Amino acid sequence: MNGAGNLMDFLDEPFPDVATYEDFHTIDWLREKSRDTDRHRKITSKSKESLWELIKSLLDAWSGWVVMLLIGLLSGSLAGVIDLAVDWMTDLKEGVCLSAFWYSHEQCCWTSNQTTFADRDKCPEWKKWAELMTGSAEGAGAYVLNYFLYTLWALFFSFLAVSLVRVFAPYACGSGIPEIKTILSGFIIRGYLGKWTLLIKTVTLVLAVSSGLSLGKEGPLVHVACCCGNLFCSLFSKYSKNEGKRREVLSAAAAAGVSVAFGAPIGGVLFSLEEVSYYFPLKTLWRSFFAALVAAFTLRSINPFGNSRLVLFYVEYHTPWYMAELLPFILLGVFGGLWGALFIRANIAWCRRRKTTLLGKYPVIEVLVVTGLTALLAYPNPYTRRSTSQLISELFNDCGALESSQLCDYINSNNTTRPVDDIPDRPAGPGVYAALWQLTLALAFKILITIFTFGMKIPSGLFIPSMAVGAIAGRIVGIAVEQMAYHHHDWIIFRSWCRPGADCVTPGLYAMVGAAACLGGVTRMTVSLVVIMFELTGGLEYIVPLMAAAVTSKWVADAFGKEGIYESHIQLNGYPYLDVRDEFTHRTLAADVMRPRRSDPPLAVLTQDSTTVEDVEALIKDTDYNGFPVVVSRESERLIGFVQRRDLTLAIKSARQKQDGVVSSSVVYFTEDAPLLPASNPQPLKLRRILNLSPFTVTDHTPMETVVDIFRKLGLRQCLVTRSGRLLGIITKKDVLRHMAQMMNQDPESIMFN
Amino acid sequence: MNGAGNLMDFLDEPFPDVATYEDFHTIDWLREKSRDTDRHRKITSKSKESLWELIKSLLDAWSGWVVMLLIGLLSGSLAGVIDLAVDWMTDLKEGVCLSAFWYSHEQCCWTSNQTTFADRDKCPEWKKWAELMTGSAEGAGAYVLNYFLYTLWALFFSFLAVSLVRVFAPYACGSGIPEIKTILSGFIIRGYLGKWTLLIKTVTLVLAVSSGLSLGKEGPLVHVACCCGNLFCSLFSKYSKNEGKRREVLSAAAAAGVSVAFGAPIGGVLFSLEEVSYYFPLKTLWRSFFAALVAAFTLRSINPFGNSRLVLFYVEYHTPWYMAELLPFILLGVFGGLWGALFIRANIAWCRRRKTTLLGKYPVIEVLVVTGLTALLAYPNPYTRRSTSQLISELFNDCGALESSQLCDYINSNNTTRPVDDIPDRPAGPGVYAALWQLTLALAFKILITIFTFGMKIPSGLFIPSMAVGAIAGRIVGIAVEQMAYHHHDWIIFRSWCRPGADCVTPGLYAMVGAAACLGGVTRMTVSLVVIMFELTGGLEYIVPLMAAAVTSKWVADAFGKEGIYESHIQLNGYPYLDVRDEFTHRTLAADVMRPRRSDPPLAVLTQDSTTVEDVEALIKDTDYNGFPVVVSRESERLIGFVQRRDLTLAIKSARQKQDGVVSSSVVYFTEDAPLLPASNPQPLKLRRILNLSPFTVTDHTPMETVVDIFRKLGLRQCLVTRSGRLLGIITKKDVLRHMAQMMNQDPESIMFN
């Protein structure tokens, strides 16, 4: 009995240093939550004992805010560094700054004194490669040399990126958002948010974006921010030892990631809430907001865009929009929805092919081929040669007096073209017509190449390419409407709001609406999308156009398939993700889903007082279940509790080593008292301490929709099925997901993990 | 058997036209949800039968959006009408427009041709009462007469308001937000959102606000919008017959209400999400946003503020803020927190006194006394005489060249006072010093009178008075900092950012920060508060000051008590509201909370095949439980299901009327088959159809924190407690709430409803 008593003490804190979940397994939210409450209770009761304990309890209470602050600071700084490095390396493909090679084109010419504002991107210090190497800046030879070096740099960057990812951190590829969604829903992927991933993803993200591929840094920044969150979790045992609490921090980190990606803190919080997070208590909302703000302001103080603005694409429009313009906006929404549906189908088909064919075996070659193609096709067109975010920024801009863009080449009242004065009513000049053609080509190119780029083994975000597609389409439509209004002031649709001489149409706004529509079509974000766009413009005025386009785009895209790109990739990878948005409307019952099925062998159970250590060990060896129900006896099958496989293994192992008299024929007792046996007999092994006495049960008549709801809302790992108190079977999260897949006529075997 | 067969058919659709829940009872969310899924399944399967059914199913799918559109239109229109009426009636207290008596002061002088911009509020058509009645506009006599008439009008308006509320719709009083929170959490208060309440609340809200009492229209507008939501629910059986779906609509309506109250659609959605709603699926998020936008744009097209702006207080600041200013902002946060804590304590104490003493018996006299006092004290001070929202608007404003306010009476470079030219650096003129005194008096007055005003039997919102308190305090602090910076440019704290001649301090910003802090202290809103404020200014720049003040205010206020004003009022009224924010950290088990307690009589249960009709009727008569567990037999106590009292009563009643052979001694069968008896014996009554075969169960060892979590997340009404399949007891929502109150050392009897 003494030995058993010791074991009791030992089991009081059951195996604290062993990670509780295995890799690629699902966590039990309820259990995590109750463990945290226990911890909290312990600290609160201890805090009354001494001043030191009180201070410790206060530190514990504030640690959440400290983690948020650190996440904000680090992710803001990383975003700033990434922005600066991308700027520099993107320009490095074209030339170099002689006064200081680490300056980007823009910085180089800022510091030069010889430039006027109009020629602000031309200065003697900035040399194109051809000029530097051959001395001549013009001519076909120089063009070809620049073209060649541009492609070479691009190939070099992307080769470096894909090699680093392959060698050091395979998890650093892709946008990371599907995996983060899965992790936040309660799945374990060890190393996905580790230090190596953080480091390599940051470096390779810079390389990938600089290589000119059709990808963005916004999605990967969310991954980077989540890695920061995970890193700082390890500083506090409150977060590092509790998978549930850790996920609260990660949700906030995701918000900080979007906040620095777009300079939109509120949009970031809503993105985390709407798109990424699973369990989002109000406390997390508030902390996310704090992290997002700190991140945004850290970024602002680094000031990578050189304009003291928080936002990536700062725009200011001077004219309102008119009701009649809703028609083109809705058309842009339809376009965005169609693009979203097309993109998801094509990209998933291509990614499936990559997974199943030889293609997947040669990721480096794939990346090099795509980069080469991108560089070769992109260079001749000025709109694809520059970085995608510069392109979007130019497309969003309204034409002002100081704008030197080709898109602003309007004929002004003096019949000279540029600089445009502020006279609003204007026919397009030759530059605008040239730009229209180039933009159409750029649109076709972006649409095609993005399908093949997203999903390659390098960090790649989807926000920027999607927005670029929409912005190009939007600007084209915008210019078309503008010119129509100029030339046909007398048409009924224009007469009421667009008199001659009035500035009625802002093509930049169309670009923004188009960008929102395309992004919405691909990701199916709704409120957060509109809020991000709203933060970019800072004006409530344009919410209705954005909203109209976003709704239309979602409806159109939903008609072709309910899943957004992230959900599609989750499905493709077979992660056990229980989407809160899927409504389960079938008429099945728990009895139809539970295992064992009719033809299966009976459920593997333990009895409370008649199983021997040997039996238990055999059961553990023969099965791979995560846990076993414990019943009164095999005859009555009345459920008394549930025991985790892991706890059972460890308890038996340690009892065999440390407890006298526990041998293979010892009986395992889950009851409150074990019989007193003479010392000569094998001593009983008392395991009530590891028995979960409150396992979750439903009856066999419970409709599956209720079961799905319970799994979702309580974050269960498994649930036992009973009828009149008799144990009938068990339903795991995997069973639920497989059943849902089956009901939707999908392959249930696509759900691969526990 | 034939009779039993008929009964089966009859029970297939159990009592469709009877309201399922009684007044002041809690709904069962899981049941509502599964009823909706059933309905949805039925429509989907029918839709394949004919074109008409297909159209019906499409209409059903779109009805949600139609309801949102209607809510947006109606609540936007109502808000516009209320705004216009309040403007007119507020001015009516002072005078009348001769050219058209239905014009407010501002409208009257707009239409007048004789006014210049500087004298825009003086025009011959607008006559004060004294001028109209005696002919003289100046002098002590005229002042006293105006004073007297102002008070008289105020008394008349408030008397009308309180009488209308008392006679026609007692639920129209107060802000309505505590009750709406309770209703949304799944409680039934019939008539609270009815047509009469809508009508009377709209009318009396205008009267109450116009009477000059220290109350706002923002909270009641949420109630009005929810009434609109409830009204349109009755158009669609999908919403009118399902209490769960109805609450989705009401959540969206609450968002629309805040949207029109402040002109802040995003803030409205977040307010609904953070503060009001309980069950907020993503679908609702999206629809709320739609409703909020429609409402905002309906309001804008009515254009009650005459400035084409959506927002109540439109401001534009021209200078950024500086780090050193964070100190006064945080001090304002501390002030806001203290004010919040003080207000809640004092107001709750006063409301409790109203409930328990004679005071509550004479609401009309109370309202008249408070109105009289308010009018008498408010009239002499120009800052309290005008409407509170005009006051806030003036305090928020930055002083520009055209500003005629006394607050902008700075001495400009020519040593003349007003009009101020745009030279930024300025010492305060005598007007500003006079204003400071008046503002201090106004602050003291507002703080005191609001405590006694909120909770009276008239519609009364708290947002505007709280914001006014904060705005006054903020403006005072702002002017102080500004003058300090002007006179002491050389002080260390100013030297780095405020050189002579530079415009460094914007007192209007301080007013806004103060308003946010005070509103946050009272309501404990966080993210939604900052977003609402952000939408008012439209600039991300000022988020950090607002956020710093809001966080400080929340922390300071939380130190004095966790509950905001709405939760305090819910507690005061004893509503069964299970706050998602309260964390339950005690170590109790389900066994400690369940009934029957040890000393109680055993649980009232039915057996599956041995209870007679007579027994059941006796049980129904003797107890008032909402339902009864059904067990296999009294000996084994194994649970097979749960039957609702209401269903049982109706089933027995109809069986006695319609079914031959069912008499008092008939045995009630809940089993699948009943024995075949000779016709001479009393025929069995088969009631399996009304038996819920999947009642929610937990074991007696389940920690209460898990039980609380389950009740919250699944919205249960009751939960059965078992041990090894044996039924031990039952836990209802009321039991949970009482236990929580007990654990927090509160009176468990304060929870009054089921």
Short mmCIF file of C-alpha atoms in Angstrom, two decimals, chain A residues 321 323 540-541 543-544 547, chain B residues 68-80 83 221 225 252-269 287-305 307-312 535:
data_model
loop_
_atom_site.label_atom_id
_atom_site.label_comp_id
_atom_site.label_asym_id
_atom_site.label_seq_id
_atom_site.Cartn_x
_atom_site.Cartn_y
_atom_site.Cartn_z
CA TRP A 321 -18.96 58.21 -56.73
CA MET A 323 -25.22 55.70 -58.26
CA LEU A 540 -16.26 55.77 -45.53
CA GLU A 541 -17.47 57.21 -48.82
CA ILE A 543 -17.55 51.51 -48.70
CA VAL A 544 -20.64 51.00 -50.81
CA MET A 547 -19.12 46.26 -50.59
CA MET B 68 -31.71 42.88 -43.61
CA LEU B 69 -32.61 45.30 -46.38
CA LEU B 70 -35.94 46.12 -44.74
CA ILE B 71 -34.33 46.57 -41.33
CA GLY B 72 -31.73 48.88 -42.83
CA LEU B 73 -34.33 50.95 -44.64
CA LEU B 74 -36.72 51.26 -41.73
CA SER B 75 -34.18 51.87 -38.99
CA GLY B 76 -32.32 54.38 -41.16
CA SER B 77 -35.56 56.22 -41.89
CA LEU B 78 -36.64 56.19 -38.28
CA ALA B 79 -33.25 57.50 -37.19
CA GLY B 80 -33.54 60.29 -39.76
CA ASP B 83 -32.96 63.37 -35.75
CA LEU B 221 -31.92 53.54 -31.29
CA ALA B 225 -33.69 48.86 -34.65
CA ALA B 252 -27.85 42.28 -37.17
CA ALA B 253 -30.54 44.81 -36.25
CA ALA B 254 -28.50 45.89 -33.24
CA ALA B 255 -25.59 46.56 -35.59
CA ALA B 256 -27.86 48.64 -37.80
CA GLY B 257 -28.98 50.57 -34.74
CA VAL B 258 -25.47 51.59 -33.75
CA SER B 259 -24.68 52.24 -37.37
CA VAL B 260 -27.37 54.91 -37.60
CA ALA B 261 -26.75 56.22 -34.12
CA PHE B 262 -23.16 57.18 -34.90
CA GLY B 263 -22.95 56.83 -38.66
CA ALA B 264 -20.41 54.09 -38.05
CA PRO B 265 -21.37 50.86 -39.85
CA ILE B 266 -18.20 48.94 -39.04
CA GLY B 267 -18.29 50.08 -35.47
CA GLY B 268 -21.91 49.00 -35.32
CA VAL B 269 -21.11 45.48 -36.44
CA ARG B 287 -25.54 40.22 -42.99
CA SER B 288 -25.12 42.62 -40.09
CA PHE B 289 -22.67 44.53 -42.17
CA PHE B 290 -25.17 44.74 -44.99
CA ALA B 291 -27.96 45.92 -42.69
CA ALA B 292 -25.64 48.45 -41.07
CA LEU B 293 -24.62 49.86 -44.44
CA VAL B 294 -28.16 50.09 -45.78
CA ALA B 295 -29.22 51.82 -42.60
CA ALA B 296 -26.32 54.27 -42.78
CA PHE B 297 -27.05 55.14 -46.38
CA THR B 298 -30.75 55.53 -45.80
CA LEU B 299 -29.88 57.96 -43.06
CA ARG B 300 -27.44 59.76 -45.32
CA SER B 301 -30.02 60.22 -48.03
CA ILE B 302 -32.38 61.74 -45.47
CA ASN B 303 -29.40 63.93 -44.54
CA PRO B 304 -30.61 65.16 -41.15
CA PHE B 305 -27.33 66.86 -40.26
CA ASN B 307 -23.71 68.06 -44.23
CA SER B 308 -23.93 64.97 -46.46
CA ARG B 309 -21.83 63.20 -43.88
CA LEU B 310 -22.67 59.88 -42.43
CA VAL B 311 -21.27 60.59 -39.03
CA LEU B 312 -22.73 62.36 -36.07
CA GLU B 535 -14.95 56.07 -38.15
#
